[in-house]
Short mmCIF file of C-alpha atoms in Angstrom, two decimals:
data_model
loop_
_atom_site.label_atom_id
_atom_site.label_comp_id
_atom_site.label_asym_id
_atom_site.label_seq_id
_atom_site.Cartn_x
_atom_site.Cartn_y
_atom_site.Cartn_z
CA UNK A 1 57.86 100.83 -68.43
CA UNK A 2 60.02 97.56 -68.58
CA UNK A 3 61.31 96.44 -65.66
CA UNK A 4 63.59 93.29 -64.95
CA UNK A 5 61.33 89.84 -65.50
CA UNK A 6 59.68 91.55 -69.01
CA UNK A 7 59.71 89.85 -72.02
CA UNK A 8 60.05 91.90 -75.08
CA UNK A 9 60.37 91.23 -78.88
CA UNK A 10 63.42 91.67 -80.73
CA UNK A 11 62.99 94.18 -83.49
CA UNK A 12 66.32 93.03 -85.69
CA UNK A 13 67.76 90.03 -87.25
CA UNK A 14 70.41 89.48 -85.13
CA UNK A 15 69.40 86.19 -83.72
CA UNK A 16 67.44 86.37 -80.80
CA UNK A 17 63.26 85.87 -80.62
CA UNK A 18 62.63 87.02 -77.49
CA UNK A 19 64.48 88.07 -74.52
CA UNK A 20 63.75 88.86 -70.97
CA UNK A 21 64.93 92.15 -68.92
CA UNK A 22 67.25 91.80 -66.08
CA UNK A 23 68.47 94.80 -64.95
CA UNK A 24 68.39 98.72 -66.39
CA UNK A 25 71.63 100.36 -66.87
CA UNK A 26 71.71 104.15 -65.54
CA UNK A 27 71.21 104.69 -62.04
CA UNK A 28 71.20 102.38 -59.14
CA UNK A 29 68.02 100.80 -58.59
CA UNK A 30 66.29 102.51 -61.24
CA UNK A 31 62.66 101.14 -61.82
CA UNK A 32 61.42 101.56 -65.11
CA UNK A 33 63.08 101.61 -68.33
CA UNK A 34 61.77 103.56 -71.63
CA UNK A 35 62.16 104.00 -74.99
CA UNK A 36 65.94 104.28 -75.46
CA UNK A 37 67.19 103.10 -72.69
CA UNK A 38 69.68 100.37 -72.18
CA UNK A 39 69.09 97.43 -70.40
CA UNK A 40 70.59 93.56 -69.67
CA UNK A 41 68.63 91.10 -71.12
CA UNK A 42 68.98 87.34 -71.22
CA UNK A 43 68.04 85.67 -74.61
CA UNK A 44 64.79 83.24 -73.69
CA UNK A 45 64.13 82.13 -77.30
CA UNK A 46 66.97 82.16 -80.41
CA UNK A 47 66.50 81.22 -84.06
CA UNK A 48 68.82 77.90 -84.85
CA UNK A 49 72.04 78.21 -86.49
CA UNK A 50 72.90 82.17 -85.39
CA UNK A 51 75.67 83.60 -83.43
CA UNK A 52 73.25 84.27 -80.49
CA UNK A 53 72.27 81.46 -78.20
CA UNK A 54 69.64 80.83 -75.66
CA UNK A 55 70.58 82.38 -72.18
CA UNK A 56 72.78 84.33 -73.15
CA UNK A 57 73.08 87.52 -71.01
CA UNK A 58 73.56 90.71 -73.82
CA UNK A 59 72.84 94.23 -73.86
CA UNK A 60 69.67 95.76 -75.75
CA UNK A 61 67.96 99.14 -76.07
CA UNK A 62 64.28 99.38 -75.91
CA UNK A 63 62.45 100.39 -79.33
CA UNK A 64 58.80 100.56 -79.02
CA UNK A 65 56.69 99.94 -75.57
CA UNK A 66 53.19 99.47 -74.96
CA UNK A 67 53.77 102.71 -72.69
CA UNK A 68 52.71 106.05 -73.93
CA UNK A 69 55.80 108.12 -75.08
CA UNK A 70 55.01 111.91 -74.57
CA UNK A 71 56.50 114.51 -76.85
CA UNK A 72 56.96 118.05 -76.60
CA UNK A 73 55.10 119.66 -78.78
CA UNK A 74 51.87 117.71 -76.85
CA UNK A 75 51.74 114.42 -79.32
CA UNK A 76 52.13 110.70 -77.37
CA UNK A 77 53.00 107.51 -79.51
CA UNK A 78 51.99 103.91 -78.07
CA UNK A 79 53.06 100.97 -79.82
CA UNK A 80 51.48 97.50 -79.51
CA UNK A 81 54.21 95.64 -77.81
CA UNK A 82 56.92 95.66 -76.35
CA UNK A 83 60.76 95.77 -78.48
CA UNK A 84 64.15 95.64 -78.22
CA UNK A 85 67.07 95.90 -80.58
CA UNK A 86 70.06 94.06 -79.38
CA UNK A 87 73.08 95.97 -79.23
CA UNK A 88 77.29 95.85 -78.16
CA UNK A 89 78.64 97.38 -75.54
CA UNK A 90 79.16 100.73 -77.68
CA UNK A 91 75.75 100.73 -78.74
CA UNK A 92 76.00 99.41 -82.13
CA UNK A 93 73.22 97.20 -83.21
CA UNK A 94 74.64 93.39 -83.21
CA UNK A 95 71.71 92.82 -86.22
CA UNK A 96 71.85 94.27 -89.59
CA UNK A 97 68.20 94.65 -90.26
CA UNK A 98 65.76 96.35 -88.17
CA UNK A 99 61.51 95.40 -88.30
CA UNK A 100 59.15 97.87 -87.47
CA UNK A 101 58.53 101.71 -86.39
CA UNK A 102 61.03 103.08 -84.53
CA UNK A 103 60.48 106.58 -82.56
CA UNK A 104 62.29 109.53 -83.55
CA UNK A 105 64.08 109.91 -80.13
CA UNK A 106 66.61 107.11 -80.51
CA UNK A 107 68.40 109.62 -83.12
CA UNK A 108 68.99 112.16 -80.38
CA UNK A 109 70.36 109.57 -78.54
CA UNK A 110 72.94 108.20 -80.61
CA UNK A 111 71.61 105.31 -81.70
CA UNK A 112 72.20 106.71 -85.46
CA UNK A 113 72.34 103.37 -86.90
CA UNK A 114 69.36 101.89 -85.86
CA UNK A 115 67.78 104.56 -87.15
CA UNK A 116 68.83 104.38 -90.36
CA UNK A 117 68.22 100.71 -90.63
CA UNK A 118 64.86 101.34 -89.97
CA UNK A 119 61.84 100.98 -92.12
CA UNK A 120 59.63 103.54 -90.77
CA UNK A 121 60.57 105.92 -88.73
CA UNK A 122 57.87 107.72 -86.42
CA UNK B 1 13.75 147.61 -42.53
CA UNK B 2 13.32 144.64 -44.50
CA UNK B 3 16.21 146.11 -47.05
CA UNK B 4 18.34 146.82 -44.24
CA UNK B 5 18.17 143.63 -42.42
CA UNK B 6 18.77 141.75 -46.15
CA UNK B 7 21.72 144.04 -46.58
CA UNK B 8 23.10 143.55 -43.19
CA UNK B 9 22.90 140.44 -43.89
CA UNK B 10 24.27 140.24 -47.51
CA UNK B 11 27.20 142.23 -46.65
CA UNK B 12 28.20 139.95 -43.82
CA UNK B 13 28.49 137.00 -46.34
CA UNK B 14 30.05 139.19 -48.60
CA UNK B 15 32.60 139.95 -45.80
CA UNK B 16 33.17 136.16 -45.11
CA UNK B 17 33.88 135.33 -48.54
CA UNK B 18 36.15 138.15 -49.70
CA UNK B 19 37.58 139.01 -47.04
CA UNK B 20 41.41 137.17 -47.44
CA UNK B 21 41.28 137.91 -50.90
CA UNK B 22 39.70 141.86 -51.67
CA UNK B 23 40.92 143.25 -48.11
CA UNK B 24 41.98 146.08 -49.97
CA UNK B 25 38.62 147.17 -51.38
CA UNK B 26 37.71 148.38 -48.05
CA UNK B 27 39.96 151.08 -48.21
CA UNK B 28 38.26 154.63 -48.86
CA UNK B 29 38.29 154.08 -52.13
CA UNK B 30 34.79 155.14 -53.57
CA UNK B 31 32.75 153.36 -55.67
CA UNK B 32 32.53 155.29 -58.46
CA UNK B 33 36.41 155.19 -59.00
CA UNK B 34 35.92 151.60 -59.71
CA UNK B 35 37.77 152.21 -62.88
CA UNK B 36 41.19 151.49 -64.93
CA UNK B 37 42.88 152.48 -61.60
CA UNK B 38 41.22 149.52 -59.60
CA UNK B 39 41.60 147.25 -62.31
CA UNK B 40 45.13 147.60 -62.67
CA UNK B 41 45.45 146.96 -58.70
CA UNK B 42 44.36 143.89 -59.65
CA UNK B 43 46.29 143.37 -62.36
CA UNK B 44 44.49 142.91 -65.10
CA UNK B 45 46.05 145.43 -67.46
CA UNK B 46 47.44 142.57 -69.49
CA UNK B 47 44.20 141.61 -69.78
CA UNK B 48 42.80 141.42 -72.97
CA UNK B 49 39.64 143.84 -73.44
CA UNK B 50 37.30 140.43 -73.91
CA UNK B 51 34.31 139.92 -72.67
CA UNK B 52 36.00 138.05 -69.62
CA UNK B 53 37.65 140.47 -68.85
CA UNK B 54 34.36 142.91 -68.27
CA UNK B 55 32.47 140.69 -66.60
CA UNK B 56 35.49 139.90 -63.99
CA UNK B 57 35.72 143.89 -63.07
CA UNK B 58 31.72 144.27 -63.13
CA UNK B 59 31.53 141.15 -61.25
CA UNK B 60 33.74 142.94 -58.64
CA UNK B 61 32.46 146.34 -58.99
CA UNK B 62 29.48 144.78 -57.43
CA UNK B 63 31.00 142.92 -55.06
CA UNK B 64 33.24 146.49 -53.74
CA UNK B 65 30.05 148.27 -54.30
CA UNK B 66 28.71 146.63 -51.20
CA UNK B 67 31.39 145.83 -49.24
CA UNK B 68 33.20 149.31 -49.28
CA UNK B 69 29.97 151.07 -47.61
CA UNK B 70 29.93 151.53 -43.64
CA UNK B 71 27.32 150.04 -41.82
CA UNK B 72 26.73 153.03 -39.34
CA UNK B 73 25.46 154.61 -42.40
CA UNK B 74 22.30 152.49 -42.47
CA UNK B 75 20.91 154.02 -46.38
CA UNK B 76 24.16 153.79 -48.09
CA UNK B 77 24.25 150.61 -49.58
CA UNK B 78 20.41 150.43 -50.00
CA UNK B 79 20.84 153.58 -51.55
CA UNK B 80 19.75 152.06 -54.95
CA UNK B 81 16.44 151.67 -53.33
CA UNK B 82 16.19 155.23 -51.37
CA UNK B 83 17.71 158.00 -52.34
CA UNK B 84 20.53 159.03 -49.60
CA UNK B 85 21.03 161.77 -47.72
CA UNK B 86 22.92 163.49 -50.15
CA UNK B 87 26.47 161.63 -50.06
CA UNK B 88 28.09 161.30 -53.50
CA UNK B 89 29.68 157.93 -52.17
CA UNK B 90 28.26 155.91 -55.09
CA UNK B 91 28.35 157.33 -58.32
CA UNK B 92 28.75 154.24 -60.77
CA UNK B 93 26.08 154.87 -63.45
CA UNK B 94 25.10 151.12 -63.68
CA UNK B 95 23.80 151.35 -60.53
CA UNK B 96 20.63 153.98 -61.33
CA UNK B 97 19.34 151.90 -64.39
CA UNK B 98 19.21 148.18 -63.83
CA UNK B 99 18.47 147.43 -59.76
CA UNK B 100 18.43 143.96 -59.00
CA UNK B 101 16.79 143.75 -55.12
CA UNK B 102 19.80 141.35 -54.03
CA UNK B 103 23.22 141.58 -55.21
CA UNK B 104 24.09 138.08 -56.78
CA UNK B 105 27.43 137.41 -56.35
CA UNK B 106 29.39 133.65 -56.58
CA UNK B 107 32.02 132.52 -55.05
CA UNK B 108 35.29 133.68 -56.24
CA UNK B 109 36.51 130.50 -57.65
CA UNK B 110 33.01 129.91 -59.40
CA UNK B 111 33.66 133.18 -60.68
CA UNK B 112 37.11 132.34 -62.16
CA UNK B 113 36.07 128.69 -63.77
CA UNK B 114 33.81 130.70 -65.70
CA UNK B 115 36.24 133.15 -66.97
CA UNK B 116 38.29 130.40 -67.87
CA UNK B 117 35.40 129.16 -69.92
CA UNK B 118 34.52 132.22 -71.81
CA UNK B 119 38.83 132.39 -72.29
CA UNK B 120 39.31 129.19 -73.37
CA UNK B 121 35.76 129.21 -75.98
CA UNK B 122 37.64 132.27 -77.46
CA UNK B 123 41.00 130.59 -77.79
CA UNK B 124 38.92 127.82 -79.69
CA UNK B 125 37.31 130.23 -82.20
CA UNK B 126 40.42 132.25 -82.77
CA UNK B 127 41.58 128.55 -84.20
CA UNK B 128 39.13 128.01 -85.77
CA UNK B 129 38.71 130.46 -87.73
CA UNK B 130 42.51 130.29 -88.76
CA UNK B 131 42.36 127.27 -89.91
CA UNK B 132 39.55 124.76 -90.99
CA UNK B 133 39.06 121.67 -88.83
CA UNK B 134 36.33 119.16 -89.92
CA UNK B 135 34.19 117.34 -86.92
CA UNK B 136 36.46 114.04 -85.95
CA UNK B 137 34.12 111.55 -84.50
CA UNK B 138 35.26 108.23 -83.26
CA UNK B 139 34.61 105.49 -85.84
CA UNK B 140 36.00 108.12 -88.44
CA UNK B 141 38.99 107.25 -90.96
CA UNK B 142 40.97 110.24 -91.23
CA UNK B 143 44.23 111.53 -92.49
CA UNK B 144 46.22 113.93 -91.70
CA UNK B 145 49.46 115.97 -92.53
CA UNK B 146 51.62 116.49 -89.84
CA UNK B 147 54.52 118.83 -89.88
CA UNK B 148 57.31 117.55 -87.68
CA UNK B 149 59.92 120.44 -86.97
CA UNK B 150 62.83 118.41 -86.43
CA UNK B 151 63.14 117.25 -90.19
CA UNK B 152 61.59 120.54 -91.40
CA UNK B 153 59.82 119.03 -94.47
CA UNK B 154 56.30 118.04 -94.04
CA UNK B 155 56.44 114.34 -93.47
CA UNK B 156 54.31 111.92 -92.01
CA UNK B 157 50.52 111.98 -94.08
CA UNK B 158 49.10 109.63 -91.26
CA UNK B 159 46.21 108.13 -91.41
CA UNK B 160 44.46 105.64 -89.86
CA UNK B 161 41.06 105.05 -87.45
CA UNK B 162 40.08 107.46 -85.04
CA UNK B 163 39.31 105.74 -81.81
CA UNK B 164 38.73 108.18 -78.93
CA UNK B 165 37.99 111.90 -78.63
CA UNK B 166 38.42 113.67 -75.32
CA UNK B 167 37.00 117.24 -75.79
CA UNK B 168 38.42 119.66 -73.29
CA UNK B 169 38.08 123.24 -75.16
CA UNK B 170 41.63 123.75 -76.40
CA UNK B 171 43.05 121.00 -75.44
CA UNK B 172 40.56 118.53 -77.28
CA UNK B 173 42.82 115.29 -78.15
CA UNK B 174 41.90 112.50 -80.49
CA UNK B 175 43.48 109.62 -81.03
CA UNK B 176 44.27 108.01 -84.40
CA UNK B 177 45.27 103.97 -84.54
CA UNK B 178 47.15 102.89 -87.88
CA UNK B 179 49.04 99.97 -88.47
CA UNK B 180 52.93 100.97 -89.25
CA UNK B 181 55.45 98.13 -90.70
CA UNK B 182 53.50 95.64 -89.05
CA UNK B 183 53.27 97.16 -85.78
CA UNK B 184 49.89 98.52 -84.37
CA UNK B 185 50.49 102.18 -83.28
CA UNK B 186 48.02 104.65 -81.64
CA UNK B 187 49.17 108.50 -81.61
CA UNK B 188 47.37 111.27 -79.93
CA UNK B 189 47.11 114.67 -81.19
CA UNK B 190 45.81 118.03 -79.49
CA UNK B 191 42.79 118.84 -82.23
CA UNK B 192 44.11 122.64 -82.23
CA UNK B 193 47.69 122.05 -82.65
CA UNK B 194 49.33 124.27 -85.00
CA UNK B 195 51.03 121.21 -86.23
CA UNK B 196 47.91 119.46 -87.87
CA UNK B 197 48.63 120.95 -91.14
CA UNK B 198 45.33 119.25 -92.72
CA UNK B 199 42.64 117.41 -91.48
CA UNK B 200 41.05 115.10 -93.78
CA UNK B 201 38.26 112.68 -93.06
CA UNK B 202 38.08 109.84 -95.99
CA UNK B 203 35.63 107.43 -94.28
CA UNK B 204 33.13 106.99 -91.87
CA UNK B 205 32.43 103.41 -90.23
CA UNK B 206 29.53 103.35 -87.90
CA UNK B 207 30.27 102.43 -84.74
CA UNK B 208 28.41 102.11 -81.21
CA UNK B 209 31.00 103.54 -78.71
CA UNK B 210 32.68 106.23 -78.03
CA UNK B 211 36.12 104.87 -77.52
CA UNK B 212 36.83 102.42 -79.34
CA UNK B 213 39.63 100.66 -77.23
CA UNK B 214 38.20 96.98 -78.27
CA UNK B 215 40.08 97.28 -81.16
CA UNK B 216 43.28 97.15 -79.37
CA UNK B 217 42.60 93.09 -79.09
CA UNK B 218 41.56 92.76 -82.49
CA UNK B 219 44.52 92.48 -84.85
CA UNK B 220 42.86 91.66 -88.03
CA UNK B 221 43.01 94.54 -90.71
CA UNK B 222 42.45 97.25 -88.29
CA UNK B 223 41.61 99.81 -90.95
CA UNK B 224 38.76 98.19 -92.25
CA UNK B 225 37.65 97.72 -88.69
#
C-alpha cells in the first residue's frame, strides 16, 4: 500500500538509494499502489558518481511491500520493507543488477527482465 | 393437563421460530413420511450420507413432528405419552422407543454452526489421513516443499521459523518467517493445502508466546531466534 509521500528502497544498482512516491500511474486518483505497479518517484538519496541524481523525478515499479500479497491458491507473501526497481518509460529496468526476492507476479506482468535479473525469485 | 399445557406451550415457540423458514411442514404431510421425499424438499440429496447429514433431518423430524399436529386434537402430539385415539398420524418408529418429556430443539442457526462443525472435522480427517501432517507449533523450525503450479517442477524447499498458528478446522494457517537474499519474508500457508507437498519439522526452540510477531523488530539471525 504505497501511496505518494512513501519512501521505499531501491532494489537495483542503478543509482538511486532511496526514493520517495509521488503519484501512481493507472487510474485517476488511485490510492494505493502494490506490488507491480508503476509509480513516479523522486530520487531523495543517490550514490556519487552515477547517472541518477538527487531529485530527480523517474519512473519505478514496486518489488516487495511490507503489505501482505494474497495469492490464489490461498498463500500471502509479506516482505520486510518496502522496494522499488527503477525503470524507463517502457518498463525496462534502468539498473543491471537486481537485490533481493522478487514475487512471482511481476513475470505476468511483463516485467520479464527484472525477473530474470533476480536472485531469488518467490 | 400438565403435558398439554407444556405442549401448547412448546409448540407455540416452535411456531415462532420456524415459522419463515419450515412453513411448508405444516402441510398435511404426516409424520411418518418424514423420509427421502421430505429430505429432498429440502434439498439435501446432494448431501453426503454423513453423520451431519442425519442429525440435520432427525433434528427436523422432531421439529415437524410437533409442529405438523393440530391443536384441536388435544392427545396428538402428547401422543408419545398416551396412546391416541386410534389415528395413525404419527408413525415414525423413533418415536415409541426413546421419549424424551420435552422436545429439545435449537435454534436453526445453532443447529447449522454445528453441522458445519461436524462437516468441516470430517473435511480435516479426510486430509489427514491422505497425507501426513506433523503438529506445527509456533517456536518450531520447519521446512517444507512447496509445489508451485506455474513452473510445474517442485521448487521452493522453504524453510524457516514458524511464528503464528491460527487454527480454524480446514482453514488452519501458519505462518513461516525466513530470511531470503537478505530480505526478511513471512509467508502464510493453509496447513491442509494440497500444495504442502511435505512437512518437515527440523527444530524446536522454546518459546513463551503464541505469536511470535516480536521477531519482526529483531533482525539479527532470525533463524537461530
Amino acid at each position: 500500500m504505497i501511496q505518494p509521500q512513501t519512501y521505499l528502497n531501491v532494489a537495483d544498482n542503478s543509482g538511486a538509494r532511496e526514493l520517495m512516491c509521488i503519484r501512481i500511474i493507472g487510474a485517476s486518483n488511485r490510492r494505493y499502489a502494490h506490488i507491480g505497479d508503476v509509480i513516479v518517484v523522486v530520487i531523495k538519496e543517490a550514490i556519487p558518481n552515477t547517472p541518477l541524481e538527487r531529485s530527480e523525478v523517474i519512473r519505478a515499479v514496486i518489488v516487495r511491500t511490507c503489505k501482505e500479497l494474497k495469492r490464489n491458491n490461498g498463500t500471502i507473501i509479506r516482505y520486510d520493507d518496502n522496494a522499488a526497481v527503477v525503470i524507463d518509460q517502457e518498463g525496462n529496468p534502468k539498473g543491471t543488477r537486481v537485490f533481493g526476492a522478487i514475487p512471482r507476479e511481476l513475470r505476468q506482468l511483463n516485467f520479464t527482465k527484472i525477473v530474470s535479473l533476480a536472485p531469488e525469485v518467490l | 393437563m400438565q403435558s398439554i399445557r407444556g405442549s401448547t406451550r412448546l409448540l407455540q415457540r416452535h411456531r415462532f421460530s420456524i415459522s419463515n423458514t419450515l412453513r411448508f411442514t405444516s402441510s398435511s404431510t404426516s409424520c411418518g413420511s418424514w423420509s427421502e421425499n421430505e429430505s429432498r424438499r429440502l434439498g439435501f440429496d446432494s448431501f453426503p450420507c454423513t453423520r451431519a447429514a442425519t442429525y440435520l433431518i432427525s433434528s427436523l423430524k422432531n421439529v415437524g413432528f410437533s409442529s405438523s399436529a393440530i391443536p384441536k386434537q388435544n392427545f396428538t402430539y402428547s401422543s408419545r405419552c398416551f396412546s391416541t385415539t386410534g389415528d395413525s398420524v404419527q408413525g415414525s418408529p423413533e418415536s415409541d422407543c426413546v421419549v424424551p418429556q420435552r422436545i429439545k430443539f435449537k435454534r436453526l442457526d445453532k443447529t447449522a454452526k454445528h453441522i458445519m462443525q461436524i462437516v468441516d472435522k470430517e473435511a480435516v480427517e479426510e486430509v489427514r489421513t491422505l497425507r501426513e501432517i506433523p503438529e506445527i507449533k509456533p517456536g518450531y523450525i520447519v521446512q517444507l516443499k512447496v509445489e508451485v503450479p506455474e513452473n510445474k517442477r517442485r521448487v521452493s524447499i522453504v524453510k524457516g521459523v514458524v511464528i503464528a498458528r491460527r487454527n480454524a478446522g480446514l482453514n488452519s494457517t501458519f505462518r513461516i518467517r525466513r530470511l531470503v537474499a537478505g530480505v526478511g519474508v513471512e509467508s502464510m500457508f493453509p496447513l491442509y493445502s494440497p500444495n504442502l507437498r511435505e512437512i518437515k519439522v527440523v527444530d524446536k526452540k522454546k518459546v513463551r508466546r503464541a505469536k511470535l510477531y516480536y521477531l519482526r523488530d529483531k533482525v539479527n539471525a532470525l533463524k537461530k531466534h
